[in-house]
Amino acid sequence: MTKLVVRPYRTEDARALTDIFYDTVHRIGLVHYTQAQVNAWAPQPKEYERWQQRLAQWPPIVAEFDGRVVGFITLTPSGHIEWTYTHADLQRQGIASRLYRHLEQEARQQRMGRLTVDASRFARPFFEAKGFAVVRENQTVRQGEKLQNWRMEKRL
Ligand SMILES: CC(C)(COP(=O)(O)OP(=O)(O)OC[C@H]1O[C@@H](n2cnc3c(N)ncnc32)[C@H](O)[C@@H]1OP(=O)(O)O)[C@@H](O)C(=O)NCCC(=O)NCCS
């Protein structure tokens, strides 16, 4: 991925990032989750306005390939990784790794002592590969559906 650029979020990215969130969850989610769980994770119709507000609150680091936004990751001020999403067509090509490398650098510059994440079944092996360890299992309920994830932590 030589043409992959990692850069800060811009307001005009909001729509494309919202599309990546919904499309990735709906296109690959069934590998690990039921249709009902996928619908609860990313409820339709797409909530563009809500996502615009969320992204403005915690502006992500964005990956762009050939001028197209293809992934994003977000670090909150408390050191929590809130969203990690790669375009469904571009999984396992190193995009989230590039994003994570920037995030960890930023966290170190800000003297954060540790990073946490609530990792999905997709994200758990990814974060394990980045040196995170599972702290506990979480059961969240969204729209009546139980969604399992794992609180993971890495000391910096
Ligand atoms: C998790 C996610 C962001 C990873 O993005 P990605 O761009 O595909 O990740 P990378 O290509 O950088 O993967 C780097 C390494 O992580 C590990 N990894 C990533 N996905 C994996 C998987 N499905 N199974 C096993 N290991 C995986 C591997 O070690 C991989 O290195 P390798 O490909 O050389 O073996 C992506 O799968 C995704 O968008 N998932 C759906 C949304 C989601 O669950 N987001 C997280 C919410 S907490």
JSON list of N, CA, C and O in Angstrom, two decimals, residues 82-140:
[
{"chain": "A", "resi": 82, "resn": "GLU", "atom": "N", "xyz": [-11.53, 4.28, 20.58]},
{"chain": "A", "resi": 82, "resn": "GLU", "atom": "CA", "xyz": [-12.99, 4.19, 20.49]},
{"chain": "A", "resi": 82, "resn": "GLU", "atom": "C", "xyz": [-13.44, 3.48, 19.20]},
{"chain": "A", "resi": 82, "resn": "GLU", "atom": "O", "xyz": [-14.31, 2.64, 19.25]},
{"chain": "A", "resi": 83, "resn": "TRP", "atom": "N", "xyz": [-12.85, 3.81, 18.05]},
{"chain": "A", "resi": 83, "resn": "TRP", "atom": "CA", "xyz": [-13.27, 3.18, 16.79]},
{"chain": "A", "resi": 83, "resn": "TRP", "atom": "C", "xyz": [-12.05, 2.76, 16.00]},
{"chain": "A", "resi": 83, "resn": "TRP", "atom": "O", "xyz": [-11.09, 3.53, 15.87]},
{"chain": "A", "resi": 84, "resn": "THR", "atom": "N", "xyz": [-12.10, 1.58, 15.44]},
{"chain": "A", "resi": 84, "resn": "THR", "atom": "CA", "xyz": [-11.06, 1.11, 14.51]},
{"chain": "A", "resi": 84, "resn": "THR", "atom": "C", "xyz": [-11.78, 0.40, 13.37]},
{"chain": "A", "resi": 84, "resn": "THR", "atom": "O", "xyz": [-12.33, -0.70, 13.57]},
{"chain": "A", "resi": 85, "resn": "TYR", "atom": "N", "xyz": [-11.82, 1.01, 12.23]},
{"chain": "A", "resi": 85, "resn": "TYR", "atom": "CA", "xyz": [-12.56, 0.44, 11.11]},
{"chain": "A", "resi": 85, "resn": "TYR", "atom": "C", "xyz": [-11.77, 0.55, 9.82]},
{"chain": "A", "resi": 85, "resn": "TYR", "atom": "O", "xyz": [-11.22, 1.62, 9.51]},
{"chain": "A", "resi": 86, "resn": "THR", "atom": "N", "xyz": [-11.71, -0.56, 9.07]},
{"chain": "A", "resi": 86, "resn": "THR", "atom": "CA", "xyz": [-11.08, -0.58, 7.75]},
{"chain": "A", "resi": 86, "resn": "THR", "atom": "C", "xyz": [-12.14, -0.95, 6.72]},
{"chain": "A", "resi": 86, "resn": "THR", "atom": "O", "xyz": [-12.99, -1.82, 6.98]},
{"chain": "A", "resi": 87, "resn": "HIS", "atom": "N", "xyz": [-12.10, -0.34, 5.57]},
{"chain": "A", "resi": 87, "resn": "HIS", "atom": "CA", "xyz": [-13.05, -0.59, 4.48]},
{"chain": "A", "resi": 87, "resn": "HIS", "atom": "C", "xyz": [-13.14, -2.10, 4.22]},
{"chain": "A", "resi": 87, "resn": "HIS", "atom": "O", "xyz": [-12.12, -2.80, 4.19]},
{"chain": "A", "resi": 88, "resn": "ALA", "atom": "N", "xyz": [-14.36, -2.57, 4.00]},
{"chain": "A", "resi": 88, "resn": "ALA", "atom": "CA", "xyz": [-14.60, -4.02, 3.84]},
{"chain": "A", "resi": 88, "resn": "ALA", "atom": "C", "xyz": [-13.78, -4.63, 2.69]},
{"chain": "A", "resi": 88, "resn": "ALA", "atom": "O", "xyz": [-13.37, -5.79, 2.77]},
{"chain": "A", "resi": 89, "resn": "ASP", "atom": "N", "xyz": [-13.52, -3.87, 1.63]},
{"chain": "A", "resi": 89, "resn": "ASP", "atom": "CA", "xyz": [-12.77, -4.40, 0.47]},
{"chain": "A", "resi": 89, "resn": "ASP", "atom": "C", "xyz": [-11.26, -4.46, 0.74]},
{"chain": "A", "resi": 89, "resn": "ASP", "atom": "O", "xyz": [-10.53, -5.01, -0.08]},
{"chain": "A", "resi": 90, "resn": "LEU", "atom": "N", "xyz": [-10.82, -3.86, 1.83]},
{"chain": "A", "resi": 90, "resn": "LEU", "atom": "CA", "xyz": [-9.37, -3.69, 2.04]},
{"chain": "A", "resi": 90, "resn": "LEU", "atom": "C", "xyz": [-8.89, -4.25, 3.37]},
{"chain": "A", "resi": 90, "resn": "LEU", "atom": "O", "xyz": [-7.91, -3.78, 3.95]},
{"chain": "A", "resi": 91, "resn": "GLN", "atom": "N", "xyz": [-9.57, -5.29, 3.84]},
{"chain": "A", "resi": 91, "resn": "GLN", "atom": "CA", "xyz": [-9.18, -5.94, 5.09]},
{"chain": "A", "resi": 91, "resn": "GLN", "atom": "C", "xyz": [-7.83, -6.64, 4.93]},
{"chain": "A", "resi": 91, "resn": "GLN", "atom": "O", "xyz": [-7.48, -7.09, 3.85]},
{"chain": "A", "resi": 92, "resn": "ARG", "atom": "N", "xyz": [-7.08, -6.76, 6.01]},
{"chain": "A", "resi": 92, "resn": "ARG", "atom": "CA", "xyz": [-5.81, -7.51, 6.09]},
{"chain": "A", "resi": 92, "resn": "ARG", "atom": "C", "xyz": [-4.76, -7.00, 5.10]},
{"chain": "A", "resi": 92, "resn": "ARG", "atom": "O", "xyz": [-4.00, -7.77, 4.54]},
{"chain": "A", "resi": 93, "resn": "GLN", "atom": "N", "xyz": [-4.76, -5.69, 4.87]},
{"chain": "A", "resi": 93, "resn": "GLN", "atom": "CA", "xyz": [-3.73, -5.12, 4.00]},
{"chain": "A", "resi": 93, "resn": "GLN", "atom": "C", "xyz": [-2.86, -4.12, 4.73]},
{"chain": "A", "resi": 93, "resn": "GLN", "atom": "O", "xyz": [-2.17, -3.32, 4.11]},
{"chain": "A", "resi": 94, "resn": "GLY", "atom": "N", "xyz": [-2.99, -4.13, 6.05]},
{"chain": "A", "resi": 94, "resn": "GLY", "atom": "CA", "xyz": [-2.10, -3.30, 6.84]},
{"chain": "A", "resi": 94, "resn": "GLY", "atom": "C", "xyz": [-2.61, -1.89, 7.13]},
{"chain": "A", "resi": 94, "resn": "GLY", "atom": "O", "xyz": [-1.90, -1.07, 7.71]},
{"chain": "A", "resi": 95, "resn": "ILE", "atom": "N", "xyz": [-3.86, -1.59, 6.77]},
{"chain": "A", "resi": 95, "resn": "ILE", "atom": "CA", "xyz": [-4.37, -0.22, 6.95]},
{"chain": "A", "resi": 95, "resn": "ILE", "atom": "C", "xyz": [-4.53, 0.12, 8.45]},
{"chain": "A", "resi": 95, "resn": "ILE", "atom": "O", "xyz": [-4.02, 1.13, 8.92]},
{"chain": "A", "resi": 96, "resn": "ALA", "atom": "N", "xyz": [-5.20, -0.75, 9.20]},
{"chain": "A", "resi": 96, "resn": "ALA", "atom": "CA", "xyz": [-5.37, -0.47, 10.64]},
{"chain": "A", "resi": 96, "resn": "ALA", "atom": "C", "xyz": [-4.01, -0.45, 11.35]},
{"chain": "A", "resi": 96, "resn": "ALA", "atom": "O", "xyz": [-3.83, 0.31, 12.30]},
{"chain": "A", "resi": 97, "resn": "SER", "atom": "N", "xyz": [-3.08, -1.24, 10.87]},
{"chain": "A", "resi": 97, "resn": "SER", "atom": "CA", "xyz": [-1.73, -1.22, 11.50]},
{"chain": "A", "resi": 97, "resn": "SER", "atom": "C", "xyz": [-1.07, 0.13, 11.33]},
{"chain": "A", "resi": 97, "resn": "SER", "atom": "O", "xyz": [-0.46, 0.65, 12.26]},
{"chain": "A", "resi": 98, "resn": "ARG", "atom": "N", "xyz": [-1.17, 0.71, 10.12]},
{"chain": "A", "resi": 98, "resn": "ARG", "atom": "CA", "xyz": [-0.60, 2.04, 9.89]},
{"chain": "A", "resi": 98, "resn": "ARG", "atom": "C", "xyz": [-1.27, 3.06, 10.80]},
{"chain": "A", "resi": 98, "resn": "ARG", "atom": "O", "xyz": [-0.63, 3.92, 11.41]},
{"chain": "A", "resi": 99, "resn": "LEU", "atom": "N", "xyz": [-2.60, 2.97, 10.89]},
{"chain": "A", "resi": 99, "resn": "LEU", "atom": "CA", "xyz": [-3.35, 3.91, 11.74]},
{"chain": "A", "resi": 99, "resn": "LEU", "atom": "C", "xyz": [-2.94, 3.74, 13.20]},
{"chain": "A", "resi": 99, "resn": "LEU", "atom": "O", "xyz": [-2.72, 4.71, 13.92]},
{"chain": "A", "resi": 100, "resn": "TYR", "atom": "N", "xyz": [-2.84, 2.48, 13.63]},
{"chain": "A", "resi": 100, "resn": "TYR", "atom": "CA", "xyz": [-2.50, 2.23, 15.03]},
{"chain": "A", "resi": 100, "resn": "TYR", "atom": "C", "xyz": [-1.11, 2.76, 15.37]},
{"chain": "A", "resi": 100, "resn": "TYR", "atom": "O", "xyz": [-0.90, 3.33, 16.45]},
{"chain": "A", "resi": 101, "resn": "ARG", "atom": "N", "xyz": [-0.17, 2.60, 14.43]},
{"chain": "A", "resi": 101, "resn": "ARG", "atom": "CA", "xyz": [1.20, 3.08, 14.69]},
{"chain": "A", "resi": 101, "resn": "ARG", "atom": "C", "xyz": [1.18, 4.59, 15.00]},
{"chain": "A", "resi": 101, "resn": "ARG", "atom": "O", "xyz": [1.80, 5.05, 15.93]},
{"chain": "A", "resi": 102, "resn": "HIS", "atom": "N", "xyz": [0.39, 5.33, 14.22]},
{"chain": "A", "resi": 102, "resn": "HIS", "atom": "CA", "xyz": [0.29, 6.78, 14.46]},
{"chain": "A", "resi": 102, "resn": "HIS", "atom": "C", "xyz": [-0.38, 7.06, 15.80]},
{"chain": "A", "resi": 102, "resn": "HIS", "atom": "O", "xyz": [0.04, 7.95, 16.54]},
{"chain": "A", "resi": 103, "resn": "LEU", "atom": "N", "xyz": [-1.42, 6.32, 16.09]},
{"chain": "A", "resi": 103, "resn": "LEU", "atom": "CA", "xyz": [-2.14, 6.53, 17.36]},
{"chain": "A", "resi": 103, "resn": "LEU", "atom": "C", "xyz": [-1.20, 6.29, 18.53]},
{"chain": "A", "resi": 103, "resn": "LEU", "atom": "O", "xyz": [-1.16, 7.09, 19.48]},
{"chain": "A", "resi": 104, "resn": "GLU", "atom": "N", "xyz": [-0.43, 5.19, 18.48]},
{"chain": "A", "resi": 104, "resn": "GLU", "atom": "CA", "xyz": [0.46, 4.90, 19.62]},
{"chain": "A", "resi": 104, "resn": "GLU", "atom": "C", "xyz": [1.53, 5.98, 19.78]},
{"chain": "A", "resi": 104, "resn": "GLU", "atom": "O", "xyz": [1.84, 6.39, 20.90]},
{"chain": "A", "resi": 105, "resn": "GLN", "atom": "N", "xyz": [2.05, 6.46, 18.65]},
{"chain": "A", "resi": 105, "resn": "GLN", "atom": "CA", "xyz": [3.03, 7.56, 18.71]},
{"chain": "A", "resi": 105, "resn": "GLN", "atom": "C", "xyz": [2.42, 8.79, 19.39]},
{"chain": "A", "resi": 105, "resn": "GLN", "atom": "O", "xyz": [3.04, 9.41, 20.25]},
{"chain": "A", "resi": 106, "resn": "GLU", "atom": "N", "xyz": [1.19, 9.10, 18.99]},
{"chain": "A", "resi": 106, "resn": "GLU", "atom": "CA", "xyz": [0.50, 10.26, 19.57]},
{"chain": "A", "resi": 106, "resn": "GLU", "atom": "C", "xyz": [0.31, 10.06, 21.07]},
{"chain": "A", "resi": 106, "resn": "GLU", "atom": "O", "xyz": [0.54, 10.98, 21.86]},
{"chain": "A", "resi": 107, "resn": "ALA", "atom": "N", "xyz": [-0.11, 8.87, 21.46]},
{"chain": "A", "resi": 107, "resn": "ALA", "atom": "CA", "xyz": [-0.34, 8.57, 22.88]},
{"chain": "A", "resi": 107, "resn": "ALA", "atom": "C", "xyz": [0.96, 8.72, 23.67]},
{"chain": "A", "resi": 107, "resn": "ALA", "atom": "O", "xyz": [0.97, 9.24, 24.79]},
{"chain": "A", "resi": 108, "resn": "ARG", "atom": "N", "xyz": [2.07, 8.25, 23.09]},
{"chain": "A", "resi": 108, "resn": "ARG", "atom": "CA", "xyz": [3.37, 8.37, 23.78]},
{"chain": "A", "resi": 108, "resn": "ARG", "atom": "C", "xyz": [3.78, 9.83, 23.91]},
{"chain": "A", "resi": 108, "resn": "ARG", "atom": "O", "xyz": [4.28, 10.25, 24.95]},
{"chain": "A", "resi": 109, "resn": "GLN", "atom": "N", "xyz": [3.54, 10.59, 22.82]},
{"chain": "A", "resi": 109, "resn": "GLN", "atom": "CA", "xyz": [3.86, 12.03, 22.89]},
{"chain": "A", "resi": 109, "resn": "GLN", "atom": "C", "xyz": [3.07, 12.72, 23.99]},
{"chain": "A", "resi": 109, "resn": "GLN", "atom": "O", "xyz": [3.53, 13.65, 24.62]},
{"chain": "A", "resi": 110, "resn": "GLN", "atom": "N", "xyz": [1.83, 12.26, 24.17]},
{"chain": "A", "resi": 110, "resn": "GLN", "atom": "CA", "xyz": [0.97, 12.86, 25.21]},
{"chain": "A", "resi": 110, "resn": "GLN", "atom": "C", "xyz": [1.23, 12.24, 26.59]},
{"chain": "A", "resi": 110, "resn": "GLN", "atom": "O", "xyz": [0.48, 12.49, 27.53]},
{"chain": "A", "resi": 111, "resn": "ARG", "atom": "N", "xyz": [2.25, 11.40, 26.68]},
{"chain": "A", "resi": 111, "resn": "ARG", "atom": "CA", "xyz": [2.65, 10.75, 27.94]},
{"chain": "A", "resi": 111, "resn": "ARG", "atom": "C", "xyz": [1.52, 9.93, 28.56]},
{"chain": "A", "resi": 111, "resn": "ARG", "atom": "O", "xyz": [1.36, 9.87, 29.78]},
{"chain": "A", "resi": 112, "resn": "MET", "atom": "N", "xyz": [0.71, 9.30, 27.71]},
{"chain": "A", "resi": 112, "resn": "MET", "atom": "CA", "xyz": [-0.33, 8.41, 28.22]},
{"chain": "A", "resi": 112, "resn": "MET", "atom": "C", "xyz": [0.36, 7.13, 28.72]},
{"chain": "A", "resi": 112, "resn": "MET", "atom": "O", "xyz": [1.21, 6.58, 28.03]},
{"chain": "A", "resi": 113, "resn": "GLY", "atom": "N", "xyz": [0.01, 6.67, 29.88]},
{"chain": "A", "resi": 113, "resn": "GLY", "atom": "CA", "xyz": [0.68, 5.51, 30.45]},
{"chain": "A", "resi": 113, "resn": "GLY", "atom": "C", "xyz": [0.16, 4.19, 29.92]},
{"chain": "A", "resi": 113, "resn": "GLY", "atom": "O", "xyz": [0.83, 3.17, 29.98]},
{"chain": "A", "resi": 114, "resn": "ARG", "atom": "N", "xyz": [-1.08, 4.21, 29.40]},
{"chain": "A", "resi": 114, "resn": "ARG", "atom": "CA", "xyz": [-1.66, 2.96, 28.88]},
{"chain": "A", "resi": 114, "resn": "ARG", "atom": "C", "xyz": [-2.77, 3.28, 27.89]},
{"chain": "A", "resi": 114, "resn": "ARG", "atom": "O", "xyz": [-3.37, 4.36, 27.92]},
{"chain": "A", "resi": 115, "resn": "LEU", "atom": "N", "xyz": [-3.04, 2.29, 27.06]},
{"chain": "A", "resi": 115, "resn": "LEU", "atom": "CA", "xyz": [-4.14, 2.38, 26.10]},
{"chain": "A", "resi": 115, "resn": "LEU", "atom": "C", "xyz": [-5.15, 1.28, 26.42]},
{"chain": "A", "resi": 115, "resn": "LEU", "atom": "O", "xyz": [-4.76, 0.17, 26.82]},
{"chain": "A", "resi": 116, "resn": "THR", "atom": "N", "xyz": [-6.44, 1.59, 26.24]},
{"chain": "A", "resi": 116, "resn": "THR", "atom": "CA", "xyz": [-7.46, 0.56, 26.41]},
{"chain": "A", "resi": 116, "resn": "THR", "atom": "C", "xyz": [-8.33, 0.51, 25.16]},
{"chain": "A", "resi": 116, "resn": "THR", "atom": "O", "xyz": [-8.42, 1.48, 24.40]},
{"chain": "A", "resi": 117, "resn": "VAL", "atom": "N", "xyz": [-8.99, -0.63, 24.98]},
{"chain": "A", "resi": 117, "resn": "VAL", "atom": "CA", "xyz": [-9.92, -0.78, 23.86]},
{"chain": "A", "resi": 117, "resn": "VAL", "atom": "C", "xyz": [-10.95, -1.83, 24.24]},
{"chain": "A", "resi": 117, "resn": "VAL", "atom": "O", "xyz": [-10.64, -2.74, 25.03]},
{"chain": "A", "resi": 118, "resn": "ASP", "atom": "N", "xyz": [-12.19, -1.68, 23.76]},
{"chain": "A", "resi": 118, "resn": "ASP", "atom": "CA", "xyz": [-13.20, -2.74, 23.89]},
{"chain": "A", "resi": 118, "resn": "ASP", "atom": "C", "xyz": [-13.27, -3.41, 22.53]},
{"chain": "A", "resi": 118, "resn": "ASP", "atom": "O", "xyz": [-13.91, -2.90, 21.61]},
{"chain": "A", "resi": 119, "resn": "ALA", "atom": "N", "xyz": [-12.60, -4.54, 22.41]},
{"chain": "A", "resi": 119, "resn": "ALA", "atom": "CA", "xyz": [-12.34, -5.13, 21.10]},
{"chain": "A", "resi": 119, "resn": "ALA", "atom": "C", "xyz": [-13.42, -6.13, 20.70]},
{"chain": "A", "resi": 119, "resn": "ALA", "atom": "O", "xyz": [-13.79, -7.01, 21.47]},
{"chain": "A", "resi": 120, "resn": "SER", "atom": "N", "xyz": [-13.87, -6.01, 19.46]},
{"chain": "A", "resi": 120, "resn": "SER", "atom": "CA", "xyz": [-14.81, -6.98, 18.87]},
{"chain": "A", "resi": 120, "resn": "SER", "atom": "C", "xyz": [-14.06, -8.28, 18.59]},
{"chain": "A", "resi": 120, "resn": "SER", "atom": "O", "xyz": [-12.84, -8.37, 18.76]},
{"chain": "A", "resi": 121, "resn": "ARG", "atom": "N", "xyz": [-14.80, -9.27, 18.09]},
{"chain": "A", "resi": 121, "resn": "ARG", "atom": "CA", "xyz": [-14.15, -10.53, 17.69]},
{"chain": "A", "resi": 121, "resn": "ARG", "atom": "C", "xyz": [-13.17, -10.30, 16.55]},
{"chain": "A", "resi": 121, "resn": "ARG", "atom": "O", "xyz": [-12.20, -11.04, 16.39]},
{"chain": "A", "resi": 122, "resn": "PHE", "atom": "N", "xyz": [-13.41, -9.29, 15.71]},
{"chain": "A", "resi": 122, "resn": "PHE", "atom": "CA", "xyz": [-12.48, -8.96, 14.63]},
{"chain": "A", "resi": 122, "resn": "PHE", "atom": "C", "xyz": [-11.22, -8.30, 15.19]},
{"chain": "A", "resi": 122, "resn": "PHE", "atom": "O", "xyz": [-10.11, -8.57, 14.75]},
{"chain": "A", "resi": 123, "resn": "ALA", "atom": "N", "xyz": [-11.46, -7.40, 16.14]},
{"chain": "A", "resi": 123, "resn": "ALA", "atom": "CA", "xyz": [-10.36, -6.56, 16.61]},
{"chain": "A", "resi": 123, "resn": "ALA", "atom": "C", "xyz": [-9.47, -7.25, 17.63]},
{"chain": "A", "resi": 123, "resn": "ALA", "atom": "O", "xyz": [-8.31, -6.89, 17.78]},
{"chain": "A", "resi": 124, "resn": "ARG", "atom": "N", "xyz": [-9.97, -8.27, 18.30]},
{"chain": "A", "resi": 124, "resn": "ARG", "atom": "CA", "xyz": [-9.17, -8.91, 19.35]},
{"chain": "A", "resi": 124, "resn": "ARG", "atom": "C", "xyz": [-7.83, -9.44, 18.81]},
{"chain": "A", "resi": 124, "resn": "ARG", "atom": "O", "xyz": [-6.78, -9.11, 19.37]},
{"chain": "A", "resi": 125, "resn": "PRO", "atom": "N", "xyz": [-7.82, -10.24, 17.73]},
{"chain": "A", "resi": 125, "resn": "PRO", "atom": "CA", "xyz": [-6.51, -10.71, 17.22]},
{"chain": "A", "resi": 125, "resn": "PRO", "atom": "C", "xyz": [-5.63, -9.56, 16.73]},
{"chain": "A", "resi": 125, "resn": "PRO", "atom": "O", "xyz": [-4.41, -9.61, 16.86]},
{"chain": "A", "resi": 126, "resn": "PHE", "atom": "N", "xyz": [-6.28, -8.51, 16.21]},
{"chain": "A", "resi": 126, "resn": "PHE", "atom": "CA", "xyz": [-5.51, -7.35, 15.75]},
{"chain": "A", "resi": 126, "resn": "PHE", "atom": "C", "xyz": [-4.78, -6.71, 16.93]},
{"chain": "A", "resi": 126, "resn": "PHE", "atom": "O", "xyz": [-3.57, -6.48, 16.88]},
{"chain": "A", "resi": 127, "resn": "PHE", "atom": "N", "xyz": [-5.52, -6.46, 18.02]},
{"chain": "A", "resi": 127, "resn": "PHE", "atom": "CA", "xyz": [-4.88, -5.77, 19.15]},
{"chain": "A", "resi": 127, "resn": "PHE", "atom": "C", "xyz": [-3.92, -6.70, 19.89]},
{"chain": "A", "resi": 127, "resn": "PHE", "atom": "O", "xyz": [-2.92, -6.23, 20.45]},
{"chain": "A", "resi": 128, "resn": "GLU", "atom": "N", "xyz": [-4.20, -8.00, 19.89]},
{"chain": "A", "resi": 128, "resn": "GLU", "atom": "CA", "xyz": [-3.22, -8.93, 20.46]},
{"chain": "A", "resi": 128, "resn": "GLU", "atom": "C", "xyz": [-1.89, -8.81, 19.72]},
{"chain": "A", "resi": 128, "resn": "GLU", "atom": "O", "xyz": [-0.82, -8.76, 20.33]},
{"chain": "A", "resi": 129, "resn": "ALA", "atom": "N", "xyz": [-2.00, -8.70, 18.39]},
{"chain": "A", "resi": 129, "resn": "ALA", "atom": "CA", "xyz": [-0.77, -8.57, 17.59]},
{"chain": "A", "resi": 129, "resn": "ALA", "atom": "C", "xyz": [-0.03, -7.26, 17.89]},
{"chain": "A", "resi": 129, "resn": "ALA", "atom": "O", "xyz": [1.18, -7.16, 17.63]},
{"chain": "A", "resi": 130, "resn": "LYS", "atom": "N", "xyz": [-0.75, -6.29, 18.45]},
{"chain": "A", "resi": 130, "resn": "LYS", "atom": "CA", "xyz": [-0.12, -4.99, 18.79]},
{"chain": "A", "resi": 130, "resn": "LYS", "atom": "C", "xyz": [0.33, -4.95, 20.25]},
{"chain": "A", "resi": 130, "resn": "LYS", "atom": "O", "xyz": [0.70, -3.88, 20.76]},
{"chain": "A", "resi": 131, "resn": "GLY", "atom": "N", "xyz": [0.25, -6.06, 20.95]},
{"chain": "A", "resi": 131, "resn": "GLY", "atom": "CA", "xyz": [0.77, -6.11, 22.32]},
{"chain": "A", "resi": 131, "resn": "GLY", "atom": "C", "xyz": [-0.25, -5.87, 23.41]},
{"chain": "A", "resi": 131, "resn": "GLY", "atom": "O", "xyz": [0.10, -5.69, 24.58]},
{"chain": "A", "resi": 132, "resn": "PHE", "atom": "N", "xyz": [-1.55, -5.88, 23.06]},
{"chain": "A", "resi": 132, "resn": "PHE", "atom": "CA", "xyz": [-2.58, -5.71, 24.07]},
{"chain": "A", "resi": 132, "resn": "PHE", "atom": "C", "xyz": [-2.90, -7.06, 24.71]},
{"chain": "A", "resi": 132, "resn": "PHE", "atom": "O", "xyz": [-2.81, -8.10, 24.07]},
{"chain": "A", "resi": 133, "resn": "ALA", "atom": "N", "xyz": [-3.34, -7.01, 25.97]},
{"chain": "A", "resi": 133, "resn": "ALA", "atom": "CA", "xyz": [-3.78, -8.22, 26.67]},
{"chain": "A", "resi": 133, "resn": "ALA", "atom": "C", "xyz": [-5.22, -8.04, 27.13]},
{"chain": "A", "resi": 133, "resn": "ALA", "atom": "O", "xyz": [-5.65, -6.92, 27.46]},
{"chain": "A", "resi": 134, "resn": "VAL", "atom": "N", "xyz": [-5.96, -9.14, 27.17]},
{"chain": "A", "resi": 134, "resn": "VAL", "atom": "CA", "xyz": [-7.36, -9.08, 27.62]},
{"chain": "A", "resi": 134, "resn": "VAL", "atom": "C", "xyz": [-7.40, -8.86, 29.12]},
{"chain": "A", "resi": 134, "resn": "VAL", "atom": "O", "xyz": [-6.70, -9.53, 29.88]},
{"chain": "A", "resi": 135, "resn": "VAL", "atom": "N", "xyz": [-8.24, -7.91, 29.55]},
{"chain": "A", "resi": 135, "resn": "VAL", "atom": "CA", "xyz": [-8.43, -7.64, 30.98]},
{"chain": "A", "resi": 135, "resn": "VAL", "atom": "C", "xyz": [-9.71, -8.32, 31.47]},
{"chain": "A", "resi": 135, "resn": "VAL", "atom": "O", "xyz": [-9.75, -8.89, 32.55]},
{"chain": "A", "resi": 136, "resn": "ARG", "atom": "N", "xyz": [-10.77, -8.23, 30.66]},
{"chain": "A", "resi": 136, "resn": "ARG", "atom": "CA", "xyz": [-12.03, -8.89, 31.02]},
{"chain": "A", "resi": 136, "resn": "ARG", "atom": "C", "xyz": [-12.92, -8.98, 29.78]},
{"chain": "A", "resi": 136, "resn": "ARG", "atom": "O", "xyz": [-12.68, -8.32, 28.78]},
{"chain": "A", "resi": 137, "resn": "GLU", "atom": "N", "xyz": [-13.95, -9.84, 29.92]},
{"chain": "A", "resi": 137, "resn": "GLU", "atom": "CA", "xyz": [-14.93, -9.95, 28.85]},
{"chain": "A", "resi": 137, "resn": "GLU", "atom": "C", "xyz": [-16.10, -9.03, 29.17]},
{"chain": "A", "resi": 137, "resn": "GLU", "atom": "O", "xyz": [-16.51, -8.93, 30.33]},
{"chain": "A", "resi": 138, "resn": "ASN", "atom": "N", "xyz": [-16.63, -8.32, 28.17]},
{"chain": "A", "resi": 138, "resn": "ASN", "atom": "CA", "xyz": [-17.80, -7.46, 28.36]},
{"chain": "A", "resi": 138, "resn": "ASN", "atom": "C", "xyz": [-18.99, -8.03, 27.62]},
{"chain": "A", "resi": 138, "resn": "ASN", "atom": "O", "xyz": [-18.84, -8.59, 26.54]},
{"chain": "A", "resi": 139, "resn": "GLN", "atom": "N", "xyz": [-20.16, -7.89, 28.20]},
{"chain": "A", "resi": 139, "resn": "GLN", "atom": "CA", "xyz": [-21.40, -8.21, 27.49]},
{"chain": "A", "resi": 139, "resn": "GLN", "atom": "C", "xyz": [-22.19, -6.91, 27.41]},
{"chain": "A", "resi": 139, "resn": "GLN", "atom": "O", "xyz": [-22.64, -6.42, 28.43]},
{"chain": "A", "resi": 140, "resn": "THR", "atom": "N", "xyz": [-22.31, -6.33, 26.22]},
{"chain": "A", "resi": 140, "resn": "THR", "atom": "CA", "xyz": [-23.14, -5.13, 26.11]},
{"chain": "A", "resi": 140, "resn": "THR", "atom": "C", "xyz": [-24.46, -5.54, 25.46]},
{"chain": "A", "resi": 140, "resn": "THR", "atom": "O", "xyz": [-24.51, -6.52, 24.71]}
]
